[in-house]
PDB file of C-alpha atoms in Angstrom:
ATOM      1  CA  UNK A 183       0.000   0.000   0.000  1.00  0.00           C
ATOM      2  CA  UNK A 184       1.045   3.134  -0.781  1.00  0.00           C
ATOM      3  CA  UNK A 185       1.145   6.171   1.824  1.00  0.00           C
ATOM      4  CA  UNK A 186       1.603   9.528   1.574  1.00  0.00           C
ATOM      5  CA  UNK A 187       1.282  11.810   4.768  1.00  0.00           C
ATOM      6  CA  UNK A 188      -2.777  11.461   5.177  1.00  0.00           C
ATOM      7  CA  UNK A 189      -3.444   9.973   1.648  1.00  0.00           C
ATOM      8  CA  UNK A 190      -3.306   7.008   0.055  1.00  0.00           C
ATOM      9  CA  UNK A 191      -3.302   5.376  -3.245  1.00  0.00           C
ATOM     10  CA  UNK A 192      -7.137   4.520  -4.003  1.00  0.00           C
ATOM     11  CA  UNK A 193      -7.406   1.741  -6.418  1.00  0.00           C
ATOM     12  CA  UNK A 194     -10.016   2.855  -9.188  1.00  0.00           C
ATOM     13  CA  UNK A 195     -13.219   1.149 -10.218  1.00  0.00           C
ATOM     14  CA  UNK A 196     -14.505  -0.007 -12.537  1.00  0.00           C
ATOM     15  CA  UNK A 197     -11.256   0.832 -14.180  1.00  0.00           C
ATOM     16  CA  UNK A 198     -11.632   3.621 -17.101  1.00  0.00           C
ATOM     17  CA  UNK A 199      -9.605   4.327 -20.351  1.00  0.00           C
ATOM     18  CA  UNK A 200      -8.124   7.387 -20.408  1.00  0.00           C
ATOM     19  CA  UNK A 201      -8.897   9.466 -23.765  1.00  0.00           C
ATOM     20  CA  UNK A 202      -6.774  11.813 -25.851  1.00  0.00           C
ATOM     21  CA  UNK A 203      -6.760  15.069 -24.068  1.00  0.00           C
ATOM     22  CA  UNK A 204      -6.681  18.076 -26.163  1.00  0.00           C
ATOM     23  CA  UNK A 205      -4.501  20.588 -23.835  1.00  0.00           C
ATOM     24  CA  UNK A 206      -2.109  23.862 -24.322  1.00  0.00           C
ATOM     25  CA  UNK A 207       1.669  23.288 -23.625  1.00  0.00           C
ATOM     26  CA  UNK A 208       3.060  25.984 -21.534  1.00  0.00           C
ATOM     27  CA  UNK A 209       4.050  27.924 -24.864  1.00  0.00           C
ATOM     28  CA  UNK A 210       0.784  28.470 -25.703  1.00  0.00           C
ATOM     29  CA  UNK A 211       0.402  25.712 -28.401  1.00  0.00           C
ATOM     30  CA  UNK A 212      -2.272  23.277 -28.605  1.00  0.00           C
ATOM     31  CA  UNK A 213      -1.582  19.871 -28.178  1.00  0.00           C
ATOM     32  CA  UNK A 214      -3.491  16.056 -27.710  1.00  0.00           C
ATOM     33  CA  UNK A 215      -1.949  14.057 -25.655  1.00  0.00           C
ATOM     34  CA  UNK A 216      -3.038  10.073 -25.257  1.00  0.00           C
ATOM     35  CA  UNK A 217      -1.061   7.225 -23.115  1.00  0.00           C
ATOM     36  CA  UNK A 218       1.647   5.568 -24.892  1.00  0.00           C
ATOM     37  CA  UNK A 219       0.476   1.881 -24.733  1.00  0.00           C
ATOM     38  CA  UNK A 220       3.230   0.043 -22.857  1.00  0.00           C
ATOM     39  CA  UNK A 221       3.591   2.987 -20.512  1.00  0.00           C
ATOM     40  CA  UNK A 222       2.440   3.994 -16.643  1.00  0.00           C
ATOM     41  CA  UNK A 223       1.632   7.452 -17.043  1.00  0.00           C
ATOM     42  CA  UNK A 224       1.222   9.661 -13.996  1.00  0.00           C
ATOM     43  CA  UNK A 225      -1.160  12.734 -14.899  1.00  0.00           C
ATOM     44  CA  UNK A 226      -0.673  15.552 -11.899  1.00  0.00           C
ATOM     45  CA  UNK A 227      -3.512  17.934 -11.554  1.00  0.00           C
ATOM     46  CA  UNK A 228      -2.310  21.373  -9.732  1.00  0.00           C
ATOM     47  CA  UNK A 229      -3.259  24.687  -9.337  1.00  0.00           C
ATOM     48  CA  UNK A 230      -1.035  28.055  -8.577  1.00  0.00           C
ATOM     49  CA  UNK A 231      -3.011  28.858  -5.593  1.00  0.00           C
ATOM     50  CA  UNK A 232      -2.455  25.583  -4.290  1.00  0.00           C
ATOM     51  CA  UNK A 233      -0.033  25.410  -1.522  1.00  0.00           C
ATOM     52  CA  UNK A 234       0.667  21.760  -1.775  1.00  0.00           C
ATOM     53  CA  UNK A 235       0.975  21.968  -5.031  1.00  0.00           C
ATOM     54  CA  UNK A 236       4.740  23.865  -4.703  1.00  0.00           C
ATOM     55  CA  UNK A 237       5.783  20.818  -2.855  1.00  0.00           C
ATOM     56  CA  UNK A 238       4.470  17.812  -5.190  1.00  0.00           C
ATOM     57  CA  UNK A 239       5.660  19.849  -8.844  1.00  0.00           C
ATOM     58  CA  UNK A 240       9.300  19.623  -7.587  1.00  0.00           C
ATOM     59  CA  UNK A 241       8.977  16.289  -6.586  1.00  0.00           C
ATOM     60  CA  UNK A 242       7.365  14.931  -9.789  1.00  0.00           C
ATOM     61  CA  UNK A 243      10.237  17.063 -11.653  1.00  0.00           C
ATOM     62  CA  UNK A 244      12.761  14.689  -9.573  1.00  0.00           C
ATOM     63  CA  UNK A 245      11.157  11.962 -10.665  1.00  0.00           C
ATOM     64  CA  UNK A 246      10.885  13.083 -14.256  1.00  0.00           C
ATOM     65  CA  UNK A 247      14.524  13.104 -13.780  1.00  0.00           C
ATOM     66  CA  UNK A 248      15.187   9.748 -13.168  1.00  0.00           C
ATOM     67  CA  UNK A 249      14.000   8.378 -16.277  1.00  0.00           C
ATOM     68  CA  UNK A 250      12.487   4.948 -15.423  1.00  0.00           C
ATOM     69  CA  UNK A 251      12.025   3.181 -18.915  1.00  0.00           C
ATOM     70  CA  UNK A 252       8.182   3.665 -19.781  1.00  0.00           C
ATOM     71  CA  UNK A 253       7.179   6.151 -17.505  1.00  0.00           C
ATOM     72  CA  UNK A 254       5.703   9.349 -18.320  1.00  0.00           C
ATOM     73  CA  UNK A 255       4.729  11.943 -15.660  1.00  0.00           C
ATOM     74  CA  UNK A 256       2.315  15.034 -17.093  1.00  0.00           C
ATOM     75  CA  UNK A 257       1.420  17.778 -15.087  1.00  0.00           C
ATOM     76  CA  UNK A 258      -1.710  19.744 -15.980  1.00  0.00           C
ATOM     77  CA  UNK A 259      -2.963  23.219 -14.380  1.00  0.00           C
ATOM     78  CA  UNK A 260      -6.416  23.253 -13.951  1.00  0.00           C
ATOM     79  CA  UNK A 261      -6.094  27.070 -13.027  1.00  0.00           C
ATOM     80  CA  UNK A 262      -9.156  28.670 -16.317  1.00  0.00           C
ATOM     81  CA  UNK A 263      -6.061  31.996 -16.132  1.00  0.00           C
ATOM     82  CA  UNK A 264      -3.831  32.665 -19.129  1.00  0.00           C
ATOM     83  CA  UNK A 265      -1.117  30.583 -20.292  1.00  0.00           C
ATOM     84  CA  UNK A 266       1.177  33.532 -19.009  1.00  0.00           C
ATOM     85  CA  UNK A 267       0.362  33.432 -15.700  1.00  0.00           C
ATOM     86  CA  UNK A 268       0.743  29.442 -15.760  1.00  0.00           C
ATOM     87  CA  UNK A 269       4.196  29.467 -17.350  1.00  0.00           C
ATOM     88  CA  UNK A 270       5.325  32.576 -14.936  1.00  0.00           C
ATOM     89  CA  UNK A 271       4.942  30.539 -11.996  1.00  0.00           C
ATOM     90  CA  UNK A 272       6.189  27.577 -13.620  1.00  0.00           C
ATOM     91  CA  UNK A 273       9.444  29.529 -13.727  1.00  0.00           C
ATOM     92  CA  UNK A 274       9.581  29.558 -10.170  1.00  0.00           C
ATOM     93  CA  UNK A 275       9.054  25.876  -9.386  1.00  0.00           C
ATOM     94  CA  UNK A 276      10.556  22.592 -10.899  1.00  0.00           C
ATOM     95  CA  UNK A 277       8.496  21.259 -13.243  1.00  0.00           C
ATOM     96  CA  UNK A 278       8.247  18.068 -14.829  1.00  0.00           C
ATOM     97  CA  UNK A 279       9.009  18.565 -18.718  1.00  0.00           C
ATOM     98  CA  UNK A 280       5.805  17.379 -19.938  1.00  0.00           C
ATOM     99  CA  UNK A 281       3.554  20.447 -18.360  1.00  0.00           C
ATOM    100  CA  UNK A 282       0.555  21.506 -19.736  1.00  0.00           C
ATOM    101  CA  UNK A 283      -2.431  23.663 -19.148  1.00  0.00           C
ATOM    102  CA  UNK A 284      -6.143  22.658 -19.665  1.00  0.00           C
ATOM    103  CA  UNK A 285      -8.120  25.715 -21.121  1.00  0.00           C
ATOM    104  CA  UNK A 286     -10.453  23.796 -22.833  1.00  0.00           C
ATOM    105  CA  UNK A 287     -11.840  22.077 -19.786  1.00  0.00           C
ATOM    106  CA  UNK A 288     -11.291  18.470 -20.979  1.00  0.00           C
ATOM    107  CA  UNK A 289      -9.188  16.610 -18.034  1.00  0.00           C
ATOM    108  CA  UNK A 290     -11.028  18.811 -15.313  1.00  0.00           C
ATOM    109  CA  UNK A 291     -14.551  21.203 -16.155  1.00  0.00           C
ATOM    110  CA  UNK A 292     -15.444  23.346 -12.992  1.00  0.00           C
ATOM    111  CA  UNK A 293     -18.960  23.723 -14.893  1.00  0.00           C
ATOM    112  CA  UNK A 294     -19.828  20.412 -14.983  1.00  0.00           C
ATOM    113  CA  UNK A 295     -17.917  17.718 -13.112  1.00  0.00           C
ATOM    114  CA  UNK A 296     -19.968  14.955 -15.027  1.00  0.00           C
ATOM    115  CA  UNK A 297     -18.027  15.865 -18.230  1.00  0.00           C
ATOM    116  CA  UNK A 298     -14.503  16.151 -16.243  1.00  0.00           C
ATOM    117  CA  UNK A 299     -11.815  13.274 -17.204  1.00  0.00           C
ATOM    118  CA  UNK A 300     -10.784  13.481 -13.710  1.00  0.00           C
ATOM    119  CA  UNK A 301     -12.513  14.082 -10.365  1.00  0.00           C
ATOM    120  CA  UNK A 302     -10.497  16.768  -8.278  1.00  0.00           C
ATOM    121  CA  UNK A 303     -11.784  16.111  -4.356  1.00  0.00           C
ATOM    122  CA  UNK A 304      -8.566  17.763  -3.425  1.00  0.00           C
ATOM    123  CA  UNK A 305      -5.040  19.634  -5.193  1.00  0.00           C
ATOM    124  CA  UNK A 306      -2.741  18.035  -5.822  1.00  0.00           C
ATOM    125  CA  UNK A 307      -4.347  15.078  -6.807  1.00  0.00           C
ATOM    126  CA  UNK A 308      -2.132  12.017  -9.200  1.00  0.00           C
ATOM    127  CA  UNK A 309      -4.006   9.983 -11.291  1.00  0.00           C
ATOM    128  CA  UNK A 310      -1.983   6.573 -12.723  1.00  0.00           C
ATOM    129  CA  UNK A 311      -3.068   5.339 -16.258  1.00  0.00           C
ATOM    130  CA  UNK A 312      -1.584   2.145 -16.462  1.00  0.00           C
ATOM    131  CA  UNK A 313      -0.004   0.085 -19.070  1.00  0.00           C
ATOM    132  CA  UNK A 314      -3.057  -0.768 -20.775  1.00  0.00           C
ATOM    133  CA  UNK A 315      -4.294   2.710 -20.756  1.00  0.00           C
ATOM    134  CA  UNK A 316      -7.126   2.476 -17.462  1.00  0.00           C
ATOM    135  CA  UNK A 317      -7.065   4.790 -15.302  1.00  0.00           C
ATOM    136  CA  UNK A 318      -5.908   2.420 -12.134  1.00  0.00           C
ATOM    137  CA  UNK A 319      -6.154   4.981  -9.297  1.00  0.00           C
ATOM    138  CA  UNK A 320      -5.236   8.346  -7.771  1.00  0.00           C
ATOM    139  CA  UNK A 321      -3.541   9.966  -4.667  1.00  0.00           C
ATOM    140  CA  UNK A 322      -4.030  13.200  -3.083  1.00  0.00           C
ATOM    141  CA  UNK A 323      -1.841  15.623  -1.754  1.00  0.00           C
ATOM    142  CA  UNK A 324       2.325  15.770  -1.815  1.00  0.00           C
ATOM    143  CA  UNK A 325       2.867  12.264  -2.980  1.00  0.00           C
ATOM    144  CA  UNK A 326       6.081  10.930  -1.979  1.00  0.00           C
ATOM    145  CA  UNK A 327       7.064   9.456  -5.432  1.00  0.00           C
ATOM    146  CA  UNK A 328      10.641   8.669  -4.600  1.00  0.00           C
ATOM    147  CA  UNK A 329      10.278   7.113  -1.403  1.00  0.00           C
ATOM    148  CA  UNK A 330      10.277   3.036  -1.262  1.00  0.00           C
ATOM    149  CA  UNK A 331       7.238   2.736  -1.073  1.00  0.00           C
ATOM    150  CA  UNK A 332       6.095   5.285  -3.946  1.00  0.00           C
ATOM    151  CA  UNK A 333       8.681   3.158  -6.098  1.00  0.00           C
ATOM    152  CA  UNK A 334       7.729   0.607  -5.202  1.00  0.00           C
ATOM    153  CA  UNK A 335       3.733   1.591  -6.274  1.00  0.00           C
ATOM    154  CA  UNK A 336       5.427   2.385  -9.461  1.00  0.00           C
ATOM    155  CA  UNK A 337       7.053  -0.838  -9.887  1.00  0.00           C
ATOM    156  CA  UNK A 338       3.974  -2.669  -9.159  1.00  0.00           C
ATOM    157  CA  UNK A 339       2.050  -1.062 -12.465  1.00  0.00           C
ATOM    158  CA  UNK A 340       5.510  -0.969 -14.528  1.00  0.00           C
ATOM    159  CA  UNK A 341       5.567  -4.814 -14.208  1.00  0.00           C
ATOM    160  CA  UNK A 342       1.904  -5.499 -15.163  1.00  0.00           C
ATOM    161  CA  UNK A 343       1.772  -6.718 -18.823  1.00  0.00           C
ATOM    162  CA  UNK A 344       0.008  -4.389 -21.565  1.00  0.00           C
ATOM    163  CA  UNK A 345      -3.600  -6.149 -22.432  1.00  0.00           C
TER     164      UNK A 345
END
């Protein structure tokens, strides 16, 4: 089981696929981005007035860093404020390199949570797609990614075979 201060990794289900996500990278350009098949894909939902949030971008950076074979980590800003103010602040924290910013309401919609991707009970909150391309469960808050147990979390869904 996976710990993290007062959260904990909850197991999703029934287990959902996650679709392309049409997004803006942090230069303004629009992008869609999809799991690679074959990959664990962390997807980190933040916000720049969340104070957690400055802890758990640095972290996920680190972990960016150390390049385990077929993982991906993607950070998105559910903040609705210009891609300048997004990319400002991201000058003042580490950041993962696959950032993006979510002005056309696809991974989270404040309007209507039914059409939202991805529920957001709390920021930070880390979704993991798994190999497959399910959405296998979330944590909220400052995740400790890099501790042994976070690794090993991470190990766990790196190991499962692609269906």
């Amino acid at each position: 089981m996976f710990r993290s201060g007062r959260s904990q990794f909850i197991v999703e289900r029934p287990r959902n696929p996650l679709p392309p996500l049409k997004l803006q990278d942090l230069s303004g350009k629009d992008v869609t981005l999809a799991p690679k098949p074959g990959h664990v894909t962390l997807v980190n939902l933040w916000a720049t007035w969340c104070a957690a949030c400055k802890t758990d971008l640095p972290t996920l950076a680190a972990l960016d860093r150390v390049r385990m074979p077929a993982l991906d980590v993607w950070t998105i800003c559910t903040d609705r404020r210009d891609i300048k103010t997004i990319r400002r602040y991201a000058e003042t924290v580490a950041m993962p390199r696959l950032s993006f910013a979510d002005p056309h309401a696809q991974a989270t919609d404040p309007a209507n949570a039914d059409a939202s991707v991805f529920a957001t009970p709390a920021m930070p909150i880390t979704y993991l797609i798994g190999m497959s391309g399910l959405i296998e469960g979330d944590v909220t808050g400052a995740a400790e990614w890099l501790s042994e147990s976070g690794e090993a979390l991470l190990r766990y869904y790196l190991d499962q075979p692609a269906t």
